[in-house]
């Protein structure tokens, strides 16, 4: 049994199909270098066509962002230095085109791998991806690619590249197991979006598994079992059946509106990337309760522009079609870094310059985001939320900058809607304690339990020596939540919860009784909550 | 042949986006254009060359152009590099 990172939920049982990254390329001498170079040129032109096709197809299946990766691939294929290096190799060393492509793409990949910047490091895999593609076409063998798997199987690979995921046939790929990658890696996100069980970061799974081995892949536990005995297969088949039954059972709740004891409760989705809005819709989210904007910043090597952000916000607002979308302004710092901001290293990052504090320190960056959000406001039902507010002064300052952003847009004659709502996260104990005062300033609260718990109990739950003290149902936490809800209702505003506690089904009843108005959870959890809260009425 | 010295002023240097803008601009000219850093030459029309150069803030880079439109090429690339913001 091998343990990796549980990246996409579900159980898969099937034969292993190993995708080898390093294609074996034979080296041989060629008599006529000119002919070999012509052969290379033809292969490059076929490769271009192929990438163009995948690019067009992927815009529809997995989103524009990934389609952008293929634009980068095309640029590599058109790179004069890259192509000329290959041709020179063929000419000088009289070697076959396949081998020359392999040598040169590895050389370039190595240059990028040696760079400090994470973004550049990742470009190395793009170069190898393009190189392998040309080699496959040159050698006429395309057998070892994800696009051509013969039958239903579990893919075992070093890593899954964007171009491979774009060609993955969902019907045939039962599961994905890789050596590299983590919960937020590209492969993980695609697997979750396509709902293919995945275990990543296994280290050397491609070495220990042989082609055709029977595998059990448990995407919830992060486990791979190789050639299991009948007993184990039976056990996992039952688990698989159970999961499927539960899934189809839960889907019945999709179109239900929770209306319990005369109270309408909103069950919304937390999303981190714009593409995830599809999952939210699929599971019947009543809205987006938390759109984390960090990934817009973290996926890149530099700050996202106003237009880039605007497009992402607009995309989600339009897709939600009038249902509320809460966009949380940048929550960076703590354990989330942006190398390109060159921030000082802090002794206590969780108590340092993070989230709204960072935004108030870097007003340029904050205002760019606010302008982008405001511009998107005309495309749906927008709510803006500030994270980590700890006091009144801070909130007013943030509101002041929001006002400035509005005035700028009005002055420039750029349209935005004034109908948006403004809220704050309650995740610092001080904010919970003065929530009566803060409630007069905003339209809603959303309780972020993860931080509220760690700050209230003074516990770092990643620290194994003290994590036993991390107790979400500690009376102090429940009291704070109750205070926040009561204070909010007294001022006539609503309260949601977007922290992990919202998806803890053992807490659902308590939170409902306390008066919570909205639960925001990861998309698949929506159905569990709708079912749990029950007392429901079928909507449209 | 024309040559000029420019200093990279934007905080993140010649990363992917500015690099691709620069390459696209360089392609508009017929001249051969090179960027020179630490005595090494990089083809300004190659995205991989420009990125591999790894130019960071404060680096001084020479632009060298050779060809019929070398003057325009130098002027345009100089302006582009000096105007980089993020």
Coordinates of C-alpha atoms in Angstrom, one line a residue:
Chain A
X1 CA 0.0 0.0 0.0
X2 CA 1.3 3.4 -0.9
X3 CA 0.3 6.7 0.7
X4 CA 0.1 10.0 -1.2
X5 CA -1.9 13.2 -1.2
X6 CA -5.7 12.7 -1.4
X7 CA -6.4 15.2 -4.2
X8 CA -9.7 14.2 -5.7
X9 CA -12.4 12.2 -3.9
X10 CA -13.7 8.8 -4.9
X11 CA -12.6 5.2 -5.3
X12 CA -11.2 3.7 -8.5
X13 CA -10.5 0.0 -9.2
X14 CA -8.8 -1.0 -12.4
X15 CA -5.7 -1.8 -14.4
X16 CA -2.7 0.5 -14.3
X17 CA -1.7 2.3 -17.5
X18 CA 1.7 3.9 -17.1
X19 CA 2.5 7.1 -19.0
X20 CA 6.2 7.4 -19.4
X21 CA 7.4 11.0 -19.4
X22 CA 10.9 10.1 -20.7
X23 CA 10.2 8.7 -24.1
X24 CA 13.0 6.4 -25.2
X25 CA 14.6 8.0 -28.2
X26 CA 17.2 6.1 -30.2
X27 CA 20.2 7.9 -31.6
X28 CA 21.4 7.2 -35.1
X29 CA 23.6 8.8 -37.7
X30 CA 21.9 10.3 -40.8
X31 CA 23.6 10.6 -44.2
X32 CA 21.6 13.5 -45.5
X33 CA 21.1 16.3 -42.9
X34 CA 19.1 18.4 -45.3
X35 CA 16.4 15.7 -45.6
X36 CA 16.4 15.2 -41.8
X37 CA 15.8 18.9 -41.3
X38 CA 12.9 18.9 -43.8
X39 CA 11.5 16.0 -41.8
X40 CA 11.8 18.1 -38.7
X41 CA 10.0 21.1 -40.3
X42 CA 7.1 18.9 -41.4
X43 CA 6.8 17.5 -37.8
X44 CA 6.8 20.9 -36.3
X45 CA 4.1 22.1 -38.6
X46 CA 2.0 19.1 -37.8
X47 CA 2.6 19.7 -34.1
X48 CA 1.4 23.3 -34.5
X49 CA -1.8 22.1 -36.0
X50 CA -2.3 19.6 -33.3
X51 CA -1.7 22.1 -30.5
X52 CA -4.1 24.6 -32.2
X53 CA -6.8 21.9 -32.2
X54 CA -6.3 21.0 -28.6
X55 CA -6.2 24.7 -27.7
X56 CA -9.6 25.3 -29.3
X57 CA -11.1 22.2 -27.8
X58 CA -9.9 23.0 -24.3
X59 CA -11.4 26.5 -24.2
X60 CA -14.7 24.8 -24.0
X61 CA -13.9 21.8 -21.9
X62 CA -11.6 23.1 -19.2
X63 CA -11.4 26.9 -19.5
X64 CA -9.5 29.7 -21.0
X65 CA -6.7 29.7 -18.5
X66 CA -5.5 26.3 -19.5
X67 CA -6.0 27.2 -23.2
X68 CA -3.4 30.0 -22.5
X69 CA -0.9 27.3 -21.7
X70 CA -1.1 26.2 -25.3
X71 CA -0.4 29.6 -26.5
X72 CA 2.8 29.4 -24.7
X73 CA 3.5 26.1 -26.3
X74 CA 2.9 27.6 -29.7
X75 CA 5.4 30.4 -28.9
X76 CA 8.0 27.7 -28.0
X77 CA 7.4 26.0 -31.4
X78 CA 7.9 29.3 -33.2
X79 CA 11.0 30.2 -31.3
X80 CA 13.9 30.8 -33.7
X81 CA 16.7 29.9 -31.3
X82 CA 15.0 26.7 -30.1
X83 CA 14.3 25.5 -33.6
X84 CA 17.7 26.6 -34.9
X85 CA 19.5 24.8 -32.1
X86 CA 17.8 21.6 -33.1
X87 CA 18.7 22.1 -36.7
X88 CA 22.3 22.9 -35.9
X89 CA 22.5 19.7 -33.9
X90 CA 21.2 17.7 -36.8
X91 CA 23.6 19.4 -39.2
X92 CA 26.7 19.4 -37.1
X93 CA 26.4 16.0 -35.5
X94 CA 24.6 14.2 -38.4
X95 CA 22.1 12.8 -35.9
X96 CA 18.4 12.0 -36.3
X97 CA 15.8 14.7 -35.6
X98 CA 14.2 12.8 -32.7
X99 CA 17.5 12.7 -30.8
X100 CA 18.3 16.3 -31.6
X101 CA 14.9 17.5 -30.3
X102 CA 15.4 15.5 -27.1
X103 CA 18.9 16.9 -26.5
X104 CA 17.9 20.5 -27.1
X105 CA 14.6 20.5 -25.2
X106 CA 16.4 18.9 -22.3
X107 CA 19.1 21.6 -22.4
X108 CA 16.5 24.4 -22.4
X109 CA 14.4 22.7 -19.7
X110 CA 17.5 22.5 -17.5
X111 CA 18.2 26.2 -17.9
X112 CA 14.7 26.9 -16.6
X113 CA 14.8 24.3 -13.9
X114 CA 17.9 26.0 -12.5
X115 CA 16.1 29.3 -12.1
X116 CA 15.0 30.5 -8.7
X117 CA 11.5 31.7 -9.7
X118 CA 8.8 29.0 -9.4
X119 CA 7.0 30.3 -12.5
X120 CA 10.1 29.8 -14.6
X121 CA 10.7 26.3 -13.1
X122 CA 7.3 25.3 -14.3
X123 CA 8.1 26.4 -17.9
X124 CA 10.6 23.5 -18.0
X125 CA 7.7 21.1 -18.2
X126 CA 6.2 23.1 -21.0
X127 CA 9.4 22.8 -23.0
X128 CA 9.6 19.0 -22.4
X129 CA 5.9 18.7 -23.3
X130 CA 6.5 20.4 -26.6
X131 CA 9.6 18.4 -27.3
X132 CA 7.9 15.1 -26.6
X133 CA 5.1 16.1 -28.9
X134 CA 7.5 16.7 -31.8
X135 CA 9.3 13.4 -31.0
X136 CA 6.0 11.5 -31.1
X137 CA 5.1 12.9 -34.4
X138 CA 8.6 12.3 -35.8
X139 CA 8.7 8.7 -34.7
X140 CA 5.1 8.1 -35.8
X141 CA 4.3 6.6 -32.4
X142 CA 1.6 8.2 -30.4
X143 CA 0.8 5.2 -28.3
X144 CA 2.1 6.3 -25.1
X145 CA -0.1 9.3 -24.6
X146 CA -3.2 9.9 -22.5
X147 CA -5.1 10.7 -25.7
X148 CA -4.7 7.1 -26.9
X149 CA -5.5 4.9 -23.9
X150 CA -7.0 1.7 -25.2
X151 CA -9.5 0.9 -22.4
X152 CA -10.7 1.9 -19.0
X153 CA -7.7 2.3 -16.8
X154 CA -6.0 4.1 -13.9
X155 CA -3.4 6.5 -15.2
X156 CA 0.0 6.2 -13.5
X157 CA 2.4 9.0 -14.4
X158 CA 5.2 11.2 -13.1
X159 CA 3.0 14.3 -13.5
X160 CA 0.0 15.2 -15.7
X161 CA 0.7 18.2 -17.9
X162 CA -2.0 20.6 -19.0
X163 CA -2.0 19.4 -22.5
X164 CA -2.5 15.8 -21.3
X165 CA -5.4 16.8 -19.1
X166 CA -7.0 18.5 -22.0
X167 CA -7.0 15.3 -24.0
X168 CA -8.1 13.0 -21.2
X169 CA -11.1 11.0 -22.0
X170 CA -13.2 11.1 -18.9
X171 CA -15.0 7.9 -19.8
X172 CA -11.8 5.9 -20.0
X173 CA -9.8 7.4 -17.1
X174 CA -10.9 5.8 -13.9
X175 CA -8.3 7.5 -11.7
X176 CA -5.0 9.3 -11.6
X177 CA -1.9 8.5 -9.6
X178 CA 1.2 10.6 -9.9
X179 CA 4.7 11.0 -8.4
X180 CA 4.5 14.7 -8.2
X181 CA 1.8 17.3 -7.4
X182 CA -0.2 18.3 -4.4
X183 CA -3.7 19.4 -3.5
X184 CA -3.6 22.7 -5.4
X185 CA -1.5 21.5 -8.3
X186 CA -2.9 21.7 -11.8
X187 CA -3.6 18.0 -12.0
X188 CA -5.6 18.0 -8.7
X189 CA -7.8 20.8 -9.8
X190 CA -8.6 19.2 -13.1
X191 CA -9.3 15.9 -11.5
X192 CA -11.7 17.5 -9.1
X193 CA -13.4 19.4 -11.8
X194 CA -13.8 16.3 -13.9
X195 CA -14.6 14.2 -10.8
X196 CA -11.9 11.7 -11.4
X197 CA -10.5 10.2 -8.2
X198 CA -6.8 11.1 -7.8
X199 CA -3.9 10.4 -5.4
X200 CA -0.9 12.7 -6.1
X201 CA 2.6 13.2 -4.7
X202 CA 3.3 9.5 -4.3
X203 CA 7.0 10.0 -5.0
X204 CA 7.8 6.8 -7.0
X205 CA 4.6 5.2 -8.0
X206 CA 5.8 4.9 -11.6
X207 CA 8.6 2.7 -10.4
X208 CA 6.6 0.4 -8.1
X209 CA 3.6 -0.2 -10.4
X210 CA 3.9 -2.2 -13.6
X211 CA 1.7 -1.8 -16.7
X212 CA -1.4 -3.9 -16.2
X213 CA -1.2 -4.2 -12.4
X214 CA -4.6 -4.1 -10.7
X215 CA -4.8 -1.0 -8.6
X216 CA -7.2 0.3 -6.0
X217 CA -7.1 4.1 -5.7
X218 CA -8.8 5.7 -2.8
X219 CA -8.9 9.5 -3.4
X220 CA -10.4 10.2 0.0
X221 CA -7.7 8.4 2.0
X222 CA -4.9 9.1 -0.5
X223 CA -4.1 5.4 -0.8
X224 CA -3.0 3.1 -3.6
X225 CA -3.1 -0.7 -3.2
X226 CA -1.2 -2.7 -5.8
X227 CA -2.5 -6.1 -6.9
X228 CA -4.9 -6.4 -3.9
X229 CA -6.3 -9.7 -2.7
X230 CA -10.0 -10.6 -3.4
X231 CA -11.0 -9.6 0.1
X232 CA -9.6 -6.1 -0.3
X233 CA -11.2 -5.7 -3.8
X234 CA -14.5 -6.7 -2.3
X235 CA -14.2 -4.2 0.5
X236 CA -13.4 -1.3 -1.8
X237 CA -16.1 -2.3 -4.3
X238 CA -18.5 -2.0 -1.5
X239 CA -17.1 1.4 -0.6
X240 CA -17.3 2.5 -4.2
X241 CA -20.9 1.3 -4.4
X242 CA -21.7 3.1 -1.2
X243 CA -20.2 6.4 -2.5
X244 CA -22.1 6.1 -5.8
X245 CA -25.3 5.4 -4.0
X246 CA -24.8 8.3 -1.6
X247 CA -24.0 10.5 -4.6
X248 CA -27.1 9.7 -6.5
X249 CA -29.2 9.9 -3.3
X250 CA -27.8 13.3 -2.5
X251 CA -28.4 14.7 -6.0
X252 CA -32.1 14.6 -5.2
X253 CA -31.5 17.5 -2.9
X254 CA -29.9 19.6 -5.6
X255 CA -32.9 21.8 -6.4
X256 CA -34.1 22.1 -2.8
X257 CA -34.4 25.4 -1.1
X258 CA -33.8 25.0 2.6
X259 CA -36.8 26.4 4.4
X260 CA -36.8 25.3 7.9
X261 CA -39.1 26.5 10.7
X262 CA -40.1 29.4 8.4
X263 CA -36.5 30.5 7.9
X264 CA -34.9 30.5 4.5
X265 CA -31.3 29.3 4.8
X266 CA -28.9 29.8 1.9
X267 CA -26.4 27.0 1.1
X268 CA -23.6 28.5 -0.9
X269 CA -20.3 27.4 -2.3
X270 CA -16.7 28.4 -1.5
X271 CA -14.6 28.6 -4.7
X272 CA -11.0 29.4 -5.3
X273 CA -10.8 29.6 -9.1
X274 CA -13.3 30.9 -11.5
X275 CA -13.6 27.5 -13.2
X276 CA -15.0 26.0 -10.0
X277 CA -18.2 28.0 -10.4
X278 CA -19.3 25.1 -12.7
X279 CA -19.1 22.7 -9.7
X280 CA -21.0 25.1 -7.6
X281 CA -23.8 25.1 -10.1
X282 CA -23.7 21.4 -10.6
X283 CA -24.4 20.9 -6.9
X284 CA -27.1 23.4 -6.7
X285 CA -25.4 26.2 -4.8
X286 CA -27.8 29.1 -3.8
X287 CA -24.8 31.4 -4.4
X288 CA -21.1 31.8 -4.0
X289 CA -20.5 32.5 -0.3
X290 CA -16.8 32.9 -0.7
X291 CA -14.8 33.6 -3.9
X292 CA -11.2 33.5 -2.8
X293 CA -9.2 35.8 -5.0
X294 CA -5.8 34.7 -4.0
X295 CA -5.3 32.3 -6.8
X296 CA -5.5 35.1 -9.3
X297 CA -2.4 36.4 -7.7
X298 CA -0.7 33.1 -6.8
X299 CA -0.9 31.5 -10.2
X300 CA 1.4 34.2 -11.6
X301 CA 4.8 35.7 -11.3
X302 CA 3.5 39.2 -11.1
X303 CA 0.4 41.1 -10.0
X304 CA -2.7 40.4 -12.1
X305 CA -3.9 43.4 -14.1
X306 CA -7.2 45.1 -13.5
X307 CA -8.6 43.6 -16.7
X308 CA -7.5 40.1 -15.9
X309 CA -9.2 40.3 -12.6
X310 CA -12.3 41.9 -14.1
X311 CA -12.7 39.0 -16.5
X312 CA -12.5 36.5 -13.8
X313 CA -15.1 38.2 -11.6
X314 CA -17.4 38.9 -14.5
X315 CA -17.1 35.2 -15.5
X316 CA -18.3 34.0 -12.1
X317 CA -21.1 36.7 -11.8
X318 CA -22.5 35.9 -15.2
X319 CA -22.4 32.1 -14.6
X320 CA -24.3 32.5 -11.3
X321 CA -27.0 34.2 -13.2
X322 CA -28.3 36.6 -10.6
X323 CA -27.6 34.5 -7.6
X324 CA -25.3 36.2 -5.0
X325 CA -21.6 36.1 -5.4
X326 CA -19.4 37.2 -2.5
X327 CA -16.0 38.3 -3.7
X328 CA -13.4 38.4 -0.9
X329 CA -10.6 40.9 -1.4
X330 CA -7.1 39.7 -1.3
X331 CA -6.2 37.5 1.7
X332 CA -2.5 37.0 1.3
X333 CA 0.1 36.7 4.1
X334 CA 0.1 34.3 7.0
X335 CA 0.9 31.0 5.2
X336 CA 0.2 32.3 1.7
X337 CA 3.0 34.2 0.1
X338 CA 3.5 36.2 -3.1
X339 CA 7.2 36.1 -3.8
X340 CA 7.0 39.0 -6.2
X341 CA 5.8 41.4 -3.5
X342 CA 9.2 41.2 -1.8
X343 CA 7.6 41.5 1.6
X344 CA 9.8 41.4 4.8
X345 CA 10.0 38.1 6.6
X346 CA 7.9 38.3 9.7
X347 CA 8.4 36.7 13.1
X348 CA 4.7 36.0 13.5
X349 CA 3.1 36.1 10.0
X350 CA -0.3 35.2 11.3
X351 CA -0.2 38.3 13.5
X352 CA 1.5 40.3 10.8
X353 CA 0.9 42.2 7.6
X354 CA -1.7 40.0 6.1
X355 CA -5.1 40.3 4.3
X356 CA -6.7 43.7 4.7
X357 CA -3.7 45.0 6.5
X358 CA -1.5 44.3 3.5
X359 CA -4.1 45.9 1.3
X360 CA -4.2 49.1 3.3
X361 CA -0.4 49.1 3.2
X362 CA -0.4 48.6 -0.6
X363 CA -3.2 50.8 -1.6
X364 CA -2.3 50.7 -5.3
X365 CA -2.7 46.9 -5.3
X366 CA -6.0 47.1 -3.3
X367 CA -7.5 49.8 -5.5
X368 CA -6.7 47.8 -8.6
X369 CA -8.7 44.9 -7.2
X370 CA -11.6 47.0 -6.0
X371 CA -11.9 48.7 -9.4
X372 CA -11.9 45.3 -11.1
X373 CA -14.6 44.0 -8.7
X374 CA -16.8 47.2 -9.1
X375 CA -16.6 47.0 -12.9
X376 CA -17.8 43.4 -12.8
X377 CA -20.8 44.5 -10.6
X378 CA -23.0 45.1 -13.6
X379 CA -22.9 41.4 -14.6
X380 CA -24.7 39.9 -11.6
X381 CA -25.5 40.1 -7.9
X382 CA -22.3 41.2 -6.3
X383 CA -21.3 41.4 -2.7
X384 CA -17.8 42.5 -1.6
X385 CA -16.2 41.2 1.5
X386 CA -13.1 42.4 3.4
X387 CA -11.1 39.8 5.3
X388 CA -9.4 40.1 8.7
X389 CA -11.1 43.2 9.9
X390 CA -10.1 43.8 13.5
X391 CA -11.5 47.2 14.3
X392 CA -13.7 50.1 13.3
X393 CA -10.9 52.4 12.1
X394 CA -9.6 49.7 9.8
X395 CA -13.0 49.0 8.3
X396 CA -13.6 52.7 7.7
X397 CA -10.3 53.1 6.0
X398 CA -11.0 50.2 3.7
X399 CA -14.5 51.6 2.9
X400 CA -12.8 54.9 2.2
X401 CA -10.6 53.3 -0.5
X402 CA -13.6 51.5 -1.9
X403 CA -15.3 54.9 -2.2
X404 CA -12.3 56.4 -3.9
X405 CA -12.3 53.5 -6.4
X406 CA -16.0 54.2 -7.1
X407 CA -15.3 57.9 -7.6
X408 CA -12.5 57.2 -10.0
X409 CA -14.7 55.0 -12.1
X410 CA -17.5 57.6 -12.1
X411 CA -15.0 60.2 -13.1
X412 CA -13.7 58.1 -15.9
X413 CA -17.2 57.3 -17.0
X414 CA -16.7 53.6 -16.5
X415 CA -19.9 51.9 -15.6
X416 CA -20.5 49.9 -12.4
X417 CA -23.5 49.2 -10.3
X418 CA -24.0 51.0 -7.0
X419 CA -26.4 48.1 -5.8
X420 CA -23.6 45.9 -4.5
X421 CA -23.6 44.9 -0.8
X422 CA -20.6 45.2 1.5
X423 CA -19.6 42.7 4.2
X424 CA -16.7 41.7 6.4
X425 CA -15.3 38.4 7.6
X426 CA -15.5 37.9 11.3
X427 CA -12.3 36.0 12.0
X428 CA -10.5 38.1 14.6
X429 CA -11.8 37.8 18.2
X430 CA -11.8 41.6 18.5
X431 CA -14.2 42.0 15.6
X432 CA -16.5 39.4 17.1
X433 CA -16.6 41.2 20.4
X434 CA -17.4 44.6 18.8
X435 CA -19.7 43.1 16.2
X436 CA -22.5 45.3 17.5
X437 CA -20.5 48.4 16.4
X438 CA -19.3 46.9 13.1
X439 CA -22.8 45.7 12.2
X440 CA -23.9 49.3 11.8
X441 CA -21.3 49.8 9.1
X442 CA -21.9 46.8 6.7
X443 CA -24.6 44.7 5.0
X444 CA -23.5 41.3 6.2
X445 CA -21.0 39.2 8.2
X446 CA -19.4 36.0 7.3
X447 CA -17.7 34.1 10.1
X448 CA -14.3 32.6 9.2
X449 CA -14.0 29.9 11.8
X450 CA -10.5 28.6 11.0
X451 CA -8.8 31.9 12.0
X452 CA -11.4 32.7 14.6
X453 CA -10.5 29.5 16.4
X454 CA -6.8 29.8 16.1
X455 CA -6.8 33.4 17.3
X456 CA -9.3 32.8 20.2
X457 CA -7.7 29.7 21.5
X458 CA -4.1 30.8 20.7
X459 CA -3.5 27.5 18.9
X460 CA -1.5 26.8 15.8
X461 CA -3.2 23.7 14.6
X462 CA -0.3 22.8 12.3
X463 CA 1.9 22.6 15.4
X464 CA 1.6 19.0 16.4
X465 CA 2.5 19.7 20.0
X466 CA -0.5 21.9 20.6
X467 CA -3.0 20.9 17.9
X468 CA -5.0 18.8 20.5
X469 CA -6.1 22.2 21.8
X470 CA -7.7 23.1 18.5
X471 CA -11.3 22.5 19.4
X472 CA -13.9 24.1 17.1
X473 CA -16.8 23.5 19.6
X474 CA -14.9 25.1 22.5
X475 CA -17.5 27.1 24.5
X476 CA -15.6 30.4 23.8
X477 CA -16.0 29.9 20.1
X478 CA -19.7 29.0 20.4
X479 CA -20.2 32.1 22.5
X480 CA -18.5 34.4 20.1
X481 CA -20.5 33.0 17.2
X482 CA -23.7 33.5 19.2
X483 CA -22.7 37.1 20.0
X484 CA -21.9 37.8 16.4
X485 CA -25.2 36.4 15.1
X486 CA -27.3 38.2 17.8
X487 CA -25.5 41.6 17.2
X488 CA -26.0 41.3 13.5
X489 CA -29.7 40.5 13.7
X490 CA -30.2 43.3 16.1
X491 CA -29.0 45.6 13.3
X492 CA -31.0 43.8 10.7
X493 CA -28.1 42.3 8.8
X494 CA -27.5 38.6 8.0
X495 CA -24.7 36.3 9.0
X496 CA -23.0 33.5 7.1
X497 CA -20.2 31.2 7.8
X498 CA -17.5 30.2 5.3
X499 CA -15.0 28.5 7.5
X500 CA -14.6 24.7 7.9
X501 CA -17.1 24.6 10.7
X502 CA -19.9 25.3 8.2
X503 CA -19.3 21.8 6.6
X504 CA -19.1 20.0 10.0
X505 CA -22.4 18.2 9.9
X506 CA -22.3 17.6 13.6
X507 CA -22.5 21.3 14.1
X508 CA -25.2 22.1 11.5
X509 CA -28.1 21.8 13.9
X510 CA -26.4 24.0 16.6
X511 CA -25.5 26.7 14.1
X512 CA -29.0 26.7 12.7
X513 CA -30.5 27.0 16.2
X514 CA -28.1 29.9 16.9
X515 CA -29.6 31.7 13.9
X516 CA -27.0 31.4 11.2
X517 CA -28.5 32.6 7.9
X518 CA -26.0 31.1 5.4
X519 CA -23.6 28.2 5.2
X520 CA -20.9 28.4 2.6
X521 CA -19.0 25.2 1.9
X522 CA -17.0 23.4 -0.8
X523 CA -19.3 22.5 -3.7
X524 CA -19.8 18.8 -3.1
X525 CA -20.7 19.4 0.6
X526 CA -23.7 21.6 -0.5
X527 CA -25.9 18.5 -1.0
X528 CA -25.0 17.0 2.4
X529 CA -26.0 20.3 4.1
X530 CA -29.3 20.5 2.2
X531 CA -30.1 17.0 3.2
X532 CA -29.0 17.5 6.8
X533 CA -31.0 20.7 7.3
X534 CA -34.0 18.9 5.8
X535 CA -37.5 20.3 6.7
X536 CA -37.3 21.4 3.1
X537 CA -39.5 22.5 0.3
X538 CA -38.9 21.8 -3.3
X539 CA -38.0 24.8 -5.3
X540 CA -37.7 25.0 -9.0
Chain B
X1 CA 25.4 48.4 -36.2
X2 CA 23.9 50.3 -33.2
X3 CA 24.2 49.7 -29.5
X4 CA 22.7 51.2 -26.4
X5 CA 22.7 50.5 -22.7
X6 CA 19.5 50.3 -20.7
X7 CA 18.7 49.6 -17.1
X8 CA 15.8 47.3 -16.0
X9 CA 13.7 49.3 -13.6
X10 CA 10.6 47.2 -13.0
X11 CA 10.6 45.2 -9.7
X12 CA 10.0 41.8 -11.3
X13 CA 12.4 42.1 -14.3
X14 CA 12.0 40.4 -17.6
X15 CA 9.5 37.7 -16.7
X16 CA 7.1 36.0 -19.1
X17 CA 4.8 38.8 -19.9
X18 CA 7.3 41.6 -20.6
X19 CA 9.5 39.0 -22.3
X20 CA 6.8 38.1 -24.7
X21 CA 5.9 41.7 -25.4
X22 CA 9.5 42.4 -26.1
X23 CA 9.9 39.5 -28.4
X24 CA 6.8 40.5 -30.3
X25 CA 8.1 44.0 -30.7
X26 CA 11.5 42.7 -31.8
X27 CA 9.9 40.5 -34.5
X28 CA 8.5 43.6 -36.2
X29 CA 12.0 44.6 -37.3
X30 CA 14.1 43.2 -40.0
X31 CA 17.4 43.7 -38.2
X32 CA 19.1 41.1 -36.1
X33 CA 18.6 42.2 -32.5
X34 CA 20.5 41.0 -29.5
X35 CA 20.3 41.7 -25.8
X36 CA 23.7 41.5 -24.0
X37 CA 24.0 40.8 -20.3
X38 CA 27.3 39.9 -18.6
X39 CA 28.9 39.6 -22.1
X40 CA 26.5 37.0 -23.2
X41 CA 24.3 37.6 -26.2
X42 CA 20.6 36.6 -26.3
X43 CA 18.5 36.7 -29.4
X44 CA 15.7 39.3 -28.8
X45 CA 13.4 37.5 -31.2
X46 CA 13.5 34.3 -29.1
X47 CA 11.2 34.1 -26.1
X48 CA 13.2 31.3 -24.6
X49 CA 16.4 33.2 -25.0
X50 CA 15.0 36.4 -23.4
X51 CA 13.5 34.5 -20.5
X52 CA 16.6 32.4 -20.0
X53 CA 18.6 35.7 -19.7
X54 CA 16.8 36.1 -16.4
X55 CA 17.1 39.9 -16.2
X56 CA 16.2 41.3 -12.8
X57 CA 15.6 44.8 -11.5
X58 CA 18.8 46.9 -11.6
X59 CA 20.4 44.8 -14.3
X60 CA 22.1 46.7 -17.1
X61 CA 21.5 45.4 -20.5
X62 CA 22.9 46.3 -23.9
X63 CA 20.7 46.3 -26.9
X64 CA 22.5 45.6 -30.2
X65 CA 20.8 45.8 -33.6
X66 CA 22.2 45.3 -37.1
X67 CA 20.3 45.8 -40.2
X68 CA 18.3 48.3 -42.3
X69 CA 16.0 49.4 -39.5
X70 CA 18.5 49.1 -36.7
X71 CA 17.9 52.7 -35.5
X72 CA 14.1 52.3 -35.2
X73 CA 14.6 48.9 -33.5
X74 CA 16.9 50.2 -30.9
X75 CA 14.7 53.2 -30.1
X76 CA 11.6 51.2 -29.8
X77 CA 13.1 48.4 -27.6
X78 CA 14.8 51.0 -25.4
X79 CA 11.5 52.7 -24.8
X80 CA 9.7 49.4 -24.2
X81 CA 12.3 48.3 -21.6
X82 CA 12.4 51.6 -19.8
X83 CA 8.7 51.8 -19.6
X84 CA 8.2 48.4 -17.9
X85 CA 6.2 48.9 -14.8
X86 CA 5.3 45.7 -12.9

